[in-house]
XYZ file of C-alpha atoms in Angstrom:
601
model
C -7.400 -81.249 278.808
C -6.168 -77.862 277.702
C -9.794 -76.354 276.776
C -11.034 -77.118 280.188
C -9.601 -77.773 283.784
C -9.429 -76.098 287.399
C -5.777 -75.039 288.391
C -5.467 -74.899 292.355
C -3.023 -72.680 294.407
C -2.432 -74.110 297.677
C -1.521 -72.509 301.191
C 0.204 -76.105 302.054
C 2.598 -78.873 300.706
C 0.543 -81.639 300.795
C -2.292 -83.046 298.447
C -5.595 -80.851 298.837
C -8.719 -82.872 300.472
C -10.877 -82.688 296.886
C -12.977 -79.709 297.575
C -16.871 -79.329 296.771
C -17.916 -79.099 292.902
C -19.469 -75.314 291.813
C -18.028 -72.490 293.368
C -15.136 -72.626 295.759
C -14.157 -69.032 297.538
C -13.230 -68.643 300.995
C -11.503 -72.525 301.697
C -8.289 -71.224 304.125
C -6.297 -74.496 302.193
C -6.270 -72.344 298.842
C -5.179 -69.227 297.763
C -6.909 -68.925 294.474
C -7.984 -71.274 291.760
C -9.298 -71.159 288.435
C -11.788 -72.913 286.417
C -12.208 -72.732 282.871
C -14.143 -74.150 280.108
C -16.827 -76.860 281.286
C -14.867 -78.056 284.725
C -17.134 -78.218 287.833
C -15.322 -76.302 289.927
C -14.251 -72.782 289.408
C -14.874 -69.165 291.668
C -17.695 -67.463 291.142
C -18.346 -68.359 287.169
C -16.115 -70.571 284.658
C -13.472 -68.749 282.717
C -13.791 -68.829 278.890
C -12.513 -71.926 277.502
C -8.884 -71.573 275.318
C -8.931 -73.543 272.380
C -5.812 -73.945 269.440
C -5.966 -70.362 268.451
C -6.968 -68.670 271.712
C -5.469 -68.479 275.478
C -6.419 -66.823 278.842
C -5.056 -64.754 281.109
C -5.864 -61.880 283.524
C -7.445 -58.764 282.269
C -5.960 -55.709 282.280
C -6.517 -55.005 285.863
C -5.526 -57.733 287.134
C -7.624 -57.676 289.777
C -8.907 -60.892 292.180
C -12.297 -60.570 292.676
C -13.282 -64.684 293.147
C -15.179 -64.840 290.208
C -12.974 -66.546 287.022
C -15.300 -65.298 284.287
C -14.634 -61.449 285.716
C -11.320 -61.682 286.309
C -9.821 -63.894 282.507
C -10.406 -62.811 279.612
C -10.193 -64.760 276.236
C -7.160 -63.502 273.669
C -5.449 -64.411 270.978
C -2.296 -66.879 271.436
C 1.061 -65.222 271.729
C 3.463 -68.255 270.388
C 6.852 -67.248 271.041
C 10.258 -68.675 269.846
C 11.489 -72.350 270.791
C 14.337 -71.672 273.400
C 17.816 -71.005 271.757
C 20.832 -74.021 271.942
C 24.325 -73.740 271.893
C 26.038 -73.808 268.503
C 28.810 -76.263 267.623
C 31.835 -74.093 266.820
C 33.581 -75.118 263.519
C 35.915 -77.631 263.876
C 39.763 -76.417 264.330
C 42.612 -77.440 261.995
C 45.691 -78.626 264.200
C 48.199 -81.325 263.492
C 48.296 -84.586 265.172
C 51.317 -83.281 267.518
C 49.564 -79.806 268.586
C 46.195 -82.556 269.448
C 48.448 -84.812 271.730
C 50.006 -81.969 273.070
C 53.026 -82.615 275.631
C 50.811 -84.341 278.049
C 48.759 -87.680 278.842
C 45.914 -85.451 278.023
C 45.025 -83.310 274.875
C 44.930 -79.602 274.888
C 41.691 -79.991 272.348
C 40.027 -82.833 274.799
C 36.403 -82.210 273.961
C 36.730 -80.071 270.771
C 35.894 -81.275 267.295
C 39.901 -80.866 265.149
C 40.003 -81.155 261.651
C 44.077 -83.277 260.424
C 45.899 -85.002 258.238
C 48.353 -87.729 258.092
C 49.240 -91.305 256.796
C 47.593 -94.079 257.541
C 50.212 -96.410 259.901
C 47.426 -99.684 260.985
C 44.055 -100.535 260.361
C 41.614 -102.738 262.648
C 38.298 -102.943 260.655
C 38.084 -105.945 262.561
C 38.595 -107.246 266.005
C 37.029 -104.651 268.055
C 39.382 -101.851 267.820
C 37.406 -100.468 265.466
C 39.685 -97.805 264.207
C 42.759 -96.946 262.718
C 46.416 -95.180 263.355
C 47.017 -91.729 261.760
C 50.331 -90.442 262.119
C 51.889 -87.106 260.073
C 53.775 -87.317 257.156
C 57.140 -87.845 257.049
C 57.866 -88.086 260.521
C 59.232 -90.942 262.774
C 62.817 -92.386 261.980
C 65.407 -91.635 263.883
C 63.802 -89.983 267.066
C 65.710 -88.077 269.987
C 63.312 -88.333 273.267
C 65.305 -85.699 275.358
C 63.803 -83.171 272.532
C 60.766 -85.405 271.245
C 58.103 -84.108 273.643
C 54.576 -84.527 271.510
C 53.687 -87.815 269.642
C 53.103 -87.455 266.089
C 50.465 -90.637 266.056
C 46.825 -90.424 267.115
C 44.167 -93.217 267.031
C 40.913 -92.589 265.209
C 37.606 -94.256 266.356
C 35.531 -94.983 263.744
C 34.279 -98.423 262.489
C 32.770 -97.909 259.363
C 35.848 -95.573 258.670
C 38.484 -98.212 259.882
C 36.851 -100.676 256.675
C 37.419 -98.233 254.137
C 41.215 -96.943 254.600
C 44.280 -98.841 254.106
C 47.614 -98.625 255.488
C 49.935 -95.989 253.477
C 46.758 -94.056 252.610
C 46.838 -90.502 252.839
C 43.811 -89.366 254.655
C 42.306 -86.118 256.768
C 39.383 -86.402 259.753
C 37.428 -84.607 261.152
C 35.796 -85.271 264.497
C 36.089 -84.562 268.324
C 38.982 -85.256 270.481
C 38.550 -87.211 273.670
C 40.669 -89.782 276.094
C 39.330 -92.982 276.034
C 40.554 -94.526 279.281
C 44.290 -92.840 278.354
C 44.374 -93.027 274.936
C 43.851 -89.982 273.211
C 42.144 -90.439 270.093
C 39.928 -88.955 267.241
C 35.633 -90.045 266.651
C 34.755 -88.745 263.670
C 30.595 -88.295 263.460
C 30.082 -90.749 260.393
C 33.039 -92.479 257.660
C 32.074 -88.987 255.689
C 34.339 -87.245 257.681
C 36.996 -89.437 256.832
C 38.441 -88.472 253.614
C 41.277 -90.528 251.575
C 43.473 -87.628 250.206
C 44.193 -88.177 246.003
C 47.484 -85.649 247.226
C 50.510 -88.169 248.029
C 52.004 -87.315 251.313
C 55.821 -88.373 252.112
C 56.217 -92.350 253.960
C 55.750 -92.279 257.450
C 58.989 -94.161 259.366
C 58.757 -96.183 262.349
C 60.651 -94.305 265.237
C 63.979 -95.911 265.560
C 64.174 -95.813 269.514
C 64.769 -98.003 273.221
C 62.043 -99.065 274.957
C 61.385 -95.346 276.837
C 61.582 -96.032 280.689
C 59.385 -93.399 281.537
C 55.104 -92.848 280.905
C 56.400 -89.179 279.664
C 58.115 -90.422 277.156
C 56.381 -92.815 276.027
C 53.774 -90.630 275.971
C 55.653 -88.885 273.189
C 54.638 -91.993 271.312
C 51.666 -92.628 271.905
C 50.040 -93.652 268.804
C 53.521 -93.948 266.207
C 55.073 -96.692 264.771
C 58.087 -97.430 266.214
C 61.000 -100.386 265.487
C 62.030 -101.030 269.535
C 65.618 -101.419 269.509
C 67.759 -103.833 271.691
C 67.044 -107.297 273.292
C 63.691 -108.278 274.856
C 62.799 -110.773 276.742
C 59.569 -113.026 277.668
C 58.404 -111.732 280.622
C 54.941 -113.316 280.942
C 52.597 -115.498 278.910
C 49.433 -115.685 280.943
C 46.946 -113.707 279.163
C 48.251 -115.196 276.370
C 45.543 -117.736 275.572
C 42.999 -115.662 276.622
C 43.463 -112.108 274.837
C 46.532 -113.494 273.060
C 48.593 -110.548 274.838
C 52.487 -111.605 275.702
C 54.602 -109.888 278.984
C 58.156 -108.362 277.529
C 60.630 -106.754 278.946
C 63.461 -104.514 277.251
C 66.886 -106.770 278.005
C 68.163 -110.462 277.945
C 66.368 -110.610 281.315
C 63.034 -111.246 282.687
C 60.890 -108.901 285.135
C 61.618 -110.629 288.652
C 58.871 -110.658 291.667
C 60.617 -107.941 293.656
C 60.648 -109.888 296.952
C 62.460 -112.704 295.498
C 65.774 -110.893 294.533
C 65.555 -108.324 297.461
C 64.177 -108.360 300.875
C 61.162 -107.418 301.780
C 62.041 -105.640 304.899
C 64.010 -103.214 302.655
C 61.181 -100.570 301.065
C 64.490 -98.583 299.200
C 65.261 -101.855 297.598
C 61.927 -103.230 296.779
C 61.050 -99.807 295.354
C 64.240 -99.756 293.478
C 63.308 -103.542 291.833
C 59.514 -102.122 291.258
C 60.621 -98.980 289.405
C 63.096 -101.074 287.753
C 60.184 -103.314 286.052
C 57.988 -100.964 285.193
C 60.639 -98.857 282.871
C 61.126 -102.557 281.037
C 57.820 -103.415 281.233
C 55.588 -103.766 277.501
C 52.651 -106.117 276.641
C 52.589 -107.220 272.821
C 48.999 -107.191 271.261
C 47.383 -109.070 268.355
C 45.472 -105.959 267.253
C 41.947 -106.879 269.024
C 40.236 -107.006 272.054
C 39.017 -110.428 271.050
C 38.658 -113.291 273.977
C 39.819 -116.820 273.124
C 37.888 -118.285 276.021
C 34.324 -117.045 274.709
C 33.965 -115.200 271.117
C 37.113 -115.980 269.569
C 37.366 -119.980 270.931
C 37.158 -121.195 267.449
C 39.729 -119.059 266.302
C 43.388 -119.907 265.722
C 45.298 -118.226 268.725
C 47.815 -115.966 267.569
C 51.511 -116.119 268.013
C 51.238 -119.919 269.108
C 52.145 -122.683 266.825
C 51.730 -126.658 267.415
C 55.994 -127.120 267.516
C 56.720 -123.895 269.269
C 55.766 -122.730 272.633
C 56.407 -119.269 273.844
C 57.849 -119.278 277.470
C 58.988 -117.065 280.363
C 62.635 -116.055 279.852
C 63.106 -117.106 275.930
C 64.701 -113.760 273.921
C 62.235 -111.883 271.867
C 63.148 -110.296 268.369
C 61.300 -107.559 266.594
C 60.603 -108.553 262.819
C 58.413 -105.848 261.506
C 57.778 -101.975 263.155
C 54.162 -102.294 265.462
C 52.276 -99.718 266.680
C 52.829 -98.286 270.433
C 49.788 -97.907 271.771
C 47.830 -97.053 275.099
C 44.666 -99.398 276.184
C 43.516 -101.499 279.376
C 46.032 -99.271 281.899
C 48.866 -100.807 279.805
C 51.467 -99.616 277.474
C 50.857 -102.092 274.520
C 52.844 -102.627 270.976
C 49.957 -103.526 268.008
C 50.520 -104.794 265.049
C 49.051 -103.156 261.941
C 46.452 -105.069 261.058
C 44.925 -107.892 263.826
C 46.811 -111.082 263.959
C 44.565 -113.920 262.874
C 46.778 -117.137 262.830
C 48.246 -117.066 259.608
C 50.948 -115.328 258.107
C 54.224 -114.168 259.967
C 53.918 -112.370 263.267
C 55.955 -108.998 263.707
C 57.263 -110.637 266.742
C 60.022 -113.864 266.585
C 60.824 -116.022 270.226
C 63.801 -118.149 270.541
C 63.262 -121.776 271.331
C 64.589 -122.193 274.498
C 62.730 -125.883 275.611
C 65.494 -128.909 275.961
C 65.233 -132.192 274.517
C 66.305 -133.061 278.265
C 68.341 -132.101 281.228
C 71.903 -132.744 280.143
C 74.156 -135.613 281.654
C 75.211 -134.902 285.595
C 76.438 -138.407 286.322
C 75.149 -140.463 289.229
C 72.740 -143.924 289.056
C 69.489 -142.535 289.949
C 67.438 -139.750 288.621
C 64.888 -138.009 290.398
C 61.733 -136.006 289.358
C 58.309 -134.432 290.621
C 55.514 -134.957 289.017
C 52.394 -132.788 289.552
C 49.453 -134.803 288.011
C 46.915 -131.713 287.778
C 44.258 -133.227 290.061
C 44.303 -137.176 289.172
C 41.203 -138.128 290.999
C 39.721 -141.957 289.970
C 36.736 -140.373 291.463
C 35.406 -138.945 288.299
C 32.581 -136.000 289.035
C 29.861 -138.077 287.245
C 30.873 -140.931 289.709
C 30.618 -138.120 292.853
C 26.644 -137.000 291.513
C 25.920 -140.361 291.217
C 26.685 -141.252 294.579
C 24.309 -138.077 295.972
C 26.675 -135.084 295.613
C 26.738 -132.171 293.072
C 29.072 -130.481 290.921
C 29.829 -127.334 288.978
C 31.791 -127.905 285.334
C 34.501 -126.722 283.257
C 33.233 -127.268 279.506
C 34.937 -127.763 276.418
C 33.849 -125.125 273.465
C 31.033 -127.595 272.247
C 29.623 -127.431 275.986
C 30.642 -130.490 277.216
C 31.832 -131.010 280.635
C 35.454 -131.981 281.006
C 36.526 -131.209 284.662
C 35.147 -130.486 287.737
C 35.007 -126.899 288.960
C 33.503 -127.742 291.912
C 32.032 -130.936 294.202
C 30.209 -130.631 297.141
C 28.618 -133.174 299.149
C 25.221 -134.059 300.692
C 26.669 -133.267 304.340
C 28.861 -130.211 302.629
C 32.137 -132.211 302.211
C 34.378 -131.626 299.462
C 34.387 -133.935 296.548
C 37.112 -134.609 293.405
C 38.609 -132.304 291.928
C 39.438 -133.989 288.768
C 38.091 -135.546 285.214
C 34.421 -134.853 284.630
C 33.313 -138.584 283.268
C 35.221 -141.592 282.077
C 35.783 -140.338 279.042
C 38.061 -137.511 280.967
C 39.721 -139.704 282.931
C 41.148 -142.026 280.438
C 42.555 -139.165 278.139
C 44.301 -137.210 281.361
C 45.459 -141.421 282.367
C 46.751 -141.508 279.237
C 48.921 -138.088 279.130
C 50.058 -138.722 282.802
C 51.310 -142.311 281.671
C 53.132 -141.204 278.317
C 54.523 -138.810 280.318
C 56.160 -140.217 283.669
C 57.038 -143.034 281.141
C 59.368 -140.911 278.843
C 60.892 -138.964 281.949
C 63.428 -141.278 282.720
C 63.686 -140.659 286.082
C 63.409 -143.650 288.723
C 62.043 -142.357 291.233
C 59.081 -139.911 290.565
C 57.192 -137.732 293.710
C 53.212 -136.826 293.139
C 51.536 -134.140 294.035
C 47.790 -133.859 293.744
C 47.039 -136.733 293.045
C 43.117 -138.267 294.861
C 43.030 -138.521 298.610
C 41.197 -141.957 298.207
C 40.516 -141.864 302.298
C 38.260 -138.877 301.610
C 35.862 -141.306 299.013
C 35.704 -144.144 300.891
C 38.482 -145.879 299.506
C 41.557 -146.942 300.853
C 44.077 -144.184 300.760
C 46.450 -145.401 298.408
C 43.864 -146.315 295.678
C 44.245 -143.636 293.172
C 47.832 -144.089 293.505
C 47.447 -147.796 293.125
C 45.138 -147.128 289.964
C 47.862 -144.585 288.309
C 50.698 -147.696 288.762
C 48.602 -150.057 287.281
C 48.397 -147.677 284.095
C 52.038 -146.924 283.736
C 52.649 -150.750 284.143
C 49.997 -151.252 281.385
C 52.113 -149.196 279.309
C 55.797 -150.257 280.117
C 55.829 -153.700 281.222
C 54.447 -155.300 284.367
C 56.276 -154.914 287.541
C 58.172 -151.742 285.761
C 56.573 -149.552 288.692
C 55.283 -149.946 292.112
C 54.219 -147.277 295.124
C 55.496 -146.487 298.075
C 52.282 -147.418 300.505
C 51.012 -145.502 302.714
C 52.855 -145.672 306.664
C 50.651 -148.747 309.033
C 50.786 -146.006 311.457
C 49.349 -142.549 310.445
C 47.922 -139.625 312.583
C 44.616 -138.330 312.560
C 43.267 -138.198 308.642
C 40.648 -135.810 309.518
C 42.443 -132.452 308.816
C 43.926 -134.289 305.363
C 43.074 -132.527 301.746
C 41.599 -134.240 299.016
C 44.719 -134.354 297.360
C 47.903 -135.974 298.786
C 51.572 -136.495 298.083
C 52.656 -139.753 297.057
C 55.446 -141.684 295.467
C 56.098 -144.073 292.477
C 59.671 -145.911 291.679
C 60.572 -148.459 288.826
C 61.691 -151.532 290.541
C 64.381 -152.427 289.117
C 66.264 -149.301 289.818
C 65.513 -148.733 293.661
C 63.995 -150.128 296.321
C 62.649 -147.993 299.358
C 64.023 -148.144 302.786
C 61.482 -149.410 305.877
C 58.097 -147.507 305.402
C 57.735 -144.180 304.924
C 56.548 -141.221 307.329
C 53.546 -138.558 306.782
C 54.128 -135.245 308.483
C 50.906 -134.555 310.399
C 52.311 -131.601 312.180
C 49.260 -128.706 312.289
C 51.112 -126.370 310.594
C 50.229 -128.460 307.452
C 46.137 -128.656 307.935
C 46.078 -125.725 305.369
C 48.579 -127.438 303.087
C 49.265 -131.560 301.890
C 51.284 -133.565 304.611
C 54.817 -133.971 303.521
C 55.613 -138.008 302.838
C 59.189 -138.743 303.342
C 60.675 -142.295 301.764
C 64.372 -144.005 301.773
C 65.415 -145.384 298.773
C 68.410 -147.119 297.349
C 69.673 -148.854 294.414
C 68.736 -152.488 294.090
C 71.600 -154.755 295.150
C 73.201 -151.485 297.374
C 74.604 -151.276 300.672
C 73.104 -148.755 302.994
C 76.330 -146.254 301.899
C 74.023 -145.696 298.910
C 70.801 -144.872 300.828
C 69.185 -141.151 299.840
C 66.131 -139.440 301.330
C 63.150 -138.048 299.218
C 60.538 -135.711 301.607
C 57.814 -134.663 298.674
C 56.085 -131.286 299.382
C 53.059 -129.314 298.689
C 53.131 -126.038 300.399
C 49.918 -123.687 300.952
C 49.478 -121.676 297.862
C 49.415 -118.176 297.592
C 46.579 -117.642 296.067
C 44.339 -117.398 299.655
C 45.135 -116.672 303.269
C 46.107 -113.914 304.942
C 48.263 -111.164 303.390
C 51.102 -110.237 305.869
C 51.763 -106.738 303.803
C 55.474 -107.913 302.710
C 54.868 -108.484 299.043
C 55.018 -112.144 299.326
C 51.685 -113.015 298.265
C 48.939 -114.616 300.685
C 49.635 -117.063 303.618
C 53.198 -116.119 304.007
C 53.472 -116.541 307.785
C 51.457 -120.135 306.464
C 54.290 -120.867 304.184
C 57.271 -119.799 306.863
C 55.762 -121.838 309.619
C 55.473 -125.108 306.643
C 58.916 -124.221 305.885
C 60.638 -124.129 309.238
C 58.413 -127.487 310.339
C 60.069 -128.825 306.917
C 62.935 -128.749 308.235
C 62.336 -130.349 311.713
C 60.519 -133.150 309.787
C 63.438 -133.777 307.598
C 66.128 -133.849 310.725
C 63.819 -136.663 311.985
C 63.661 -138.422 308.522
C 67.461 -138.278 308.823
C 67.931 -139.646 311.672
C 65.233 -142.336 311.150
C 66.096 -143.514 308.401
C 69.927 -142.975 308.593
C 70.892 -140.994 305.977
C 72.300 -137.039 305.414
C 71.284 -137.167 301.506
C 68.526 -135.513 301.470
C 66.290 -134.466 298.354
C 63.343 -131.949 298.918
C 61.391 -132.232 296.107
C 57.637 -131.142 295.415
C 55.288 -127.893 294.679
C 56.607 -125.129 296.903
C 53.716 -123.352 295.007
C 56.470 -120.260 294.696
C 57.136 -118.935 291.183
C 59.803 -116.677 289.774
C-alpha cells in the first residue's frame, strides 16, 4: 500500500530470490532497499510510515548508512502541478478553395478551418453521413486550363447532415483531413454547423467535359457540375449490389484493351488503358448502402420492371450531380440518396430489340445457356449422402446450390436447391427457348446426368419433355448422345447438348463429342448435321456447340487476357481440327460455331 512497503534495488535483471524478513544489509543481489511503515523487511529499522498529508525521503545528508529509520525522514507532501498538454490553436478562417488547395491533398490536412458556402447535397441518410458545401456564387461556366482549386468540399457530420438542406447558407467549423482521397471537413458536434440567416448568391453547377485527367478533376472535387457531351454505359455490374453504374464520356463503351489491340504491343495497350481511364466515371445513388445484405428490401435504384440498363445504351444527364471522390473511384452523386422513387438525374436509352431483324434463309439458329439446369436438385444430392452449401433468398431460404460435394469428394449439381427451384427455373427455360424462334437451339450447362448415375442424356431428355409440355408433343426432340464416346472420366458436370423442333430439321447420322485433352479443363465440344425436313444433302449445315475454359481460374500468362489463356488458345486451335473432321465426316463446308466462348467485350 502506500503507508507501508519495502522498495528493492537490485544488482541484476532478473526477479530477486525473496530475501529473509527483519533486517537485510550486506545481500551482494541488492544495492539498497527500503522499508517503511509496518513491512517486515527493511535495513537496520523501518522508515516512518507516509500517510495522505506526509511523504519520505532522504535527510539532508543524504547519507547511506543501512539503517531506513536514520537515513528518511518524515515531511510534509510537496504536490506539484499535473503535467502541461498541448493547446488546440484556434481554428483558421480559409475558403473552401484555399482548404482543397491545388492538390489531391489539403494544405490545412490536420488543422481545424473555420468556412462558408452553400449547401449543394445532403445525405442524412444512407451512410454518407454528410453533406456538400461549395462557395457562393461559383461554378457555371468553368475554364480547367485556369481552374486549378475546387470550390466544393464534403463535410462529415451526421447529426449535421439531418439538419441542413440543400440551398442553405451555412459556415463549419471543424478539422480538415483526407478520408481515403477525399478531402473533407468533421466538425466536433452539429453546433459547429451553423445555417447562416445572411443569403449568399446560387451556387451553379460547373458547365464542363468529363476532365481526362485526376488533376483536373481534382479541381472538382466536391462541386456540382452538369457533364457535357454523350456518355455511354460502360458497365452495370455493381449495379445490383451498391446500385453504382460504369460510364464513359462518348457514344462508345470502355473496351478490354487486349481485344481491340494486341497484347504483344505494350505502346498500344498502354495507349487503349490511358484512353479508358480519361472516359472512365461511376454514377452513385448517394449511399454506401448494399442491396445484397442491409438494403435487400429496398427498391434498387435506377432499375425499373420495363427498362433494363445495359452495356453500350447512351446515357443522358437530366439534373447537375455532385463529382465526388470515394472507394479509389471518381464518382458523380446525386443530391440527396436515390431511394426508388422519383426521377433519377440520370436517363438510358432503350437499346433491347423486340428481335433480331429479318436475314432471310429457312432455319434459325441460337445458343442457349440454361444457367446450370441440373434435374439433380441439391436436396435430392443430401439425400442421397452428400452435402451442400446454399445460395438463399432474402427470407433465408435456399434457392441454389453454392456448392455439392460428395461422400468420396466428388462434385455434385450445381443447380436448383429443391423442387420447388427446379420447376420455376423449368419454367423460365421453357417460356423462353419456346418464344426464340429459332429451330435449332445449342445448350450449354446443362446436368452431366453420367456424373449422377443416370444416363447421360437424362437432364436433356427431362428439359424436352418440358418444352413439349408447353408447345405441343413431338414439337422438340434431342440430339442423343454418340453410341461410341471416349473415356467419360475427365467429363464436367455440365455438358453441351442440342435440342431441334422436328418439323423444321432433322440431324444428319449421330453426332461426335470432342474428347481431345485439351478440353479436360473445359466441356467437350458436340458437333451435329442438320438439315431441313424433306432436303437434299445440298442443304446440309454443321453446328459444333462450345464451352471454352473460363477466365475466371487458371494460370495467368501476363498478356492481359485474363486466366487460362494458353487453356483457351490450345481449345481454340483443337476447335478447329475438330471442326475440319466434322466437315469432312459429315460432308458439309457450312459450318456454325456456336456456344459460350466465355470471352466478353
Amino acid at each position: 500500500s502506500a503507508t507501508t512497503g519495502t522498495i528493492f534495488l537490485a544488482r541484476q535483471a532478473t526477479a530477486l530470490t525473496a530475501p529473509p524478513t527483519g533486517s537485510v544489509t550486506g545481500n551482494g543481489a541488492i544495492a539498497d532497499l527500503v522499508g517503511f511503515g509496518t513491512s517486515n523487511t527493511f535495513e537496520g529499522a523501518l522508515a516512518p510510515s507516509p500517510s495522505a498529508t506526509t511523504s519520505i525521503a532522504r535527510d539532508a545528508a543524504g547519507k547511506d548508512t543501512d539503517s531506513n529509520v536514520t537515513d528518511f525522514v518524515a515531511a510534509a507532501g510537496t504536490p506539484g502541478a499535473a503535467p502541461g498538454g498541448t493547446t488546440e490553436p484556434p481554428p483558421t478562417t480559409a475558403t473552401i478553395e484555399e482548404i482543397q488547395g491545388t492538390t489531391d491533398t489539403s494544405p490545412y490536412a490536420g488543422q481545424s478551418v473555420t468556412t462558408e458556402g452553400v449547401v449543394t447535397a445532403a445525405y442524412p441518410t444512407g451512410g454518407f453521413n454528410g453533406f456538400y458545401l461549395q462557395t457562393a456564387g461559383t461554378g457555371g461556366d468553368v475554364d480547367l486550363a485556369t481552374h486549378t482549386r475546387s470550390d466544393g468540399v464534403f463535410v462529415f457530420s451526421s447529426a449535421a447532415a439531418a439538419l441542413v438542406h440543400v440551398g442553405d447558407h451555412v459556415q463549419v467549423t471543424g478539422k480538415v483531413a483526407e478520408f481515403n482521397g477525399l478531402t473533407e471537413i468533421a466538425p466536433p458536434s452539429a453546433s459547429d454547423v451553423t445555417v447562416l440567416a445572411t443569403p449568399a448568391p446560387a451556387v451553379k453547377p460547373a458547365v464542363v467535359a468529363l476532365p481526362g485527367s485526376d488533376a483536373q478533376r481534382e479541381s472538382l472535387e466536391g462541386m456540382l457540375v452538369s457533364l457535357q457531351g454523350p456518355f455511354t454505359v460502360a458497365d452495370n455490374y455493381s449495379l445490383n449490389q451498391y446500385a453504382e453504374i460504369g460510364l464513359a464520356a462518348g457514344d462508345q463503351p470502355l473496351w478490354q484493351p487486349t481485344e481491340v489491340a494486341d497484347p504483344h504491343d505494350a505502346a498500344a495497350i498502354a495507349a487503349v488503358v490511358a484512353d479508358n481511364a480519361a472516359r472512365k466515371v461511376t454514377l452513385d445513388d448517394g449511399s454506401s448502402t448494399n442491396y445484397f445484405s442491409t438494403g435487400k428490401n429496398s427498391p434498387l435504384p435506377w432499375l425499373t420492371q420495363d427498362h433494363q440498363i445495359r452495356v453500350g445504351a447512351p446515357a443522358s444527364f437530366t439534373s447537375p450531380m455532385v463529382l465526388d471522390y470515394r472507394n479509389a473511384l471518381w464518382k458523380l452523386q446525386p443530391t440527396a440518396q436515390l431511394t426508388g422513387s422519383g426521377e433519377p438525374p440520370v436517363s438510358f436509352g432503350h437499346t433491347r430489340t423486340d428481335g433480331p431483324g429479318p436475314v432471310g434463309g429457312d432455319v434459325q439458329i441460337a445458343s442457349f445457356n440454361v444457367l446450370n439446369y441440373f434435374p439433380t436438385t441439391g436436396a435430392d444430392f443430401v439425400a442421397a449422402g452428400g452435402s451442400c452449401t446454399w445460395y438463399d433468398d432474402r427470407a433465408g431460404n435456399h434457392v441454389t446450390v453454392n456448392t455439392c460435394t460428395g461422400p468420396n469428394g466428388e462434385e455434385g449439381p450445381r443447380g436448383a436447391a429443391d423442387a420447388d427451384d427446379l420447376a420455376r427455373q423449368q419454367d423460365k427455360i421453357v417460356r423462353a427457348i419456346n418464344g426464340l424462334g429459332a429451330d435449332v437451339v445449342s445448350l450449354e450447362e446443362i446436368e452431366n446426368s453420367a456424373k449422377f448415375g443416370e444416363p447421360r442424356d437424362a437432364a436433356v431428355s427431362t428439359l424436352v419433355d418440358a418444352l413439349n409440355a408447353a408447345a405441343g408433343a413431338g414439337t422438340w426432340a434431342f440430339v442423343p448422345t454418340p453410341s461410341t464416346i471416349g473415356d467419360q472420366a475427365d467429363e464436367d458436370v455440365i455438358r453441351t447438348a442440342f435440342i431441334y423442333r422436328t418439323g423444321v430439321v432433322e440431324p444428319v447420322g449421330e453426332s461426335l463429342v470432342d474428347d481431345a485433352p485439351e478440353f479436360d479443363v473445359a466441356r467437350d465440344p458436340l458437333a451435329q448435321a442438320f438439315q431441313p425436313v424433306g432436303r437434299t444433302s445440298a442443304s446440309r449445315f454443321l453446328v459444333i456447340v462450345n464451352h471454352f475454359k473460363s477466365k475466371g481460374s487458371g494460370p495467368d500468362d501476363g498478356t492481359g487476357q485474363g486466366n487460362s489463356n494458353p487453356q483457351r488458345v490450345a481449345q481454340a486451335q483443337q476447335l478447329v481440327s475438330f471442326a475440319d473432321q466434322a466437315k469432312t465426316h459429315f460432308g458439309t463446308d457450312r459450318v456454325f460455331l456456336s456456344g459460350d466462348f466465355n470471352a466478353y467485350t
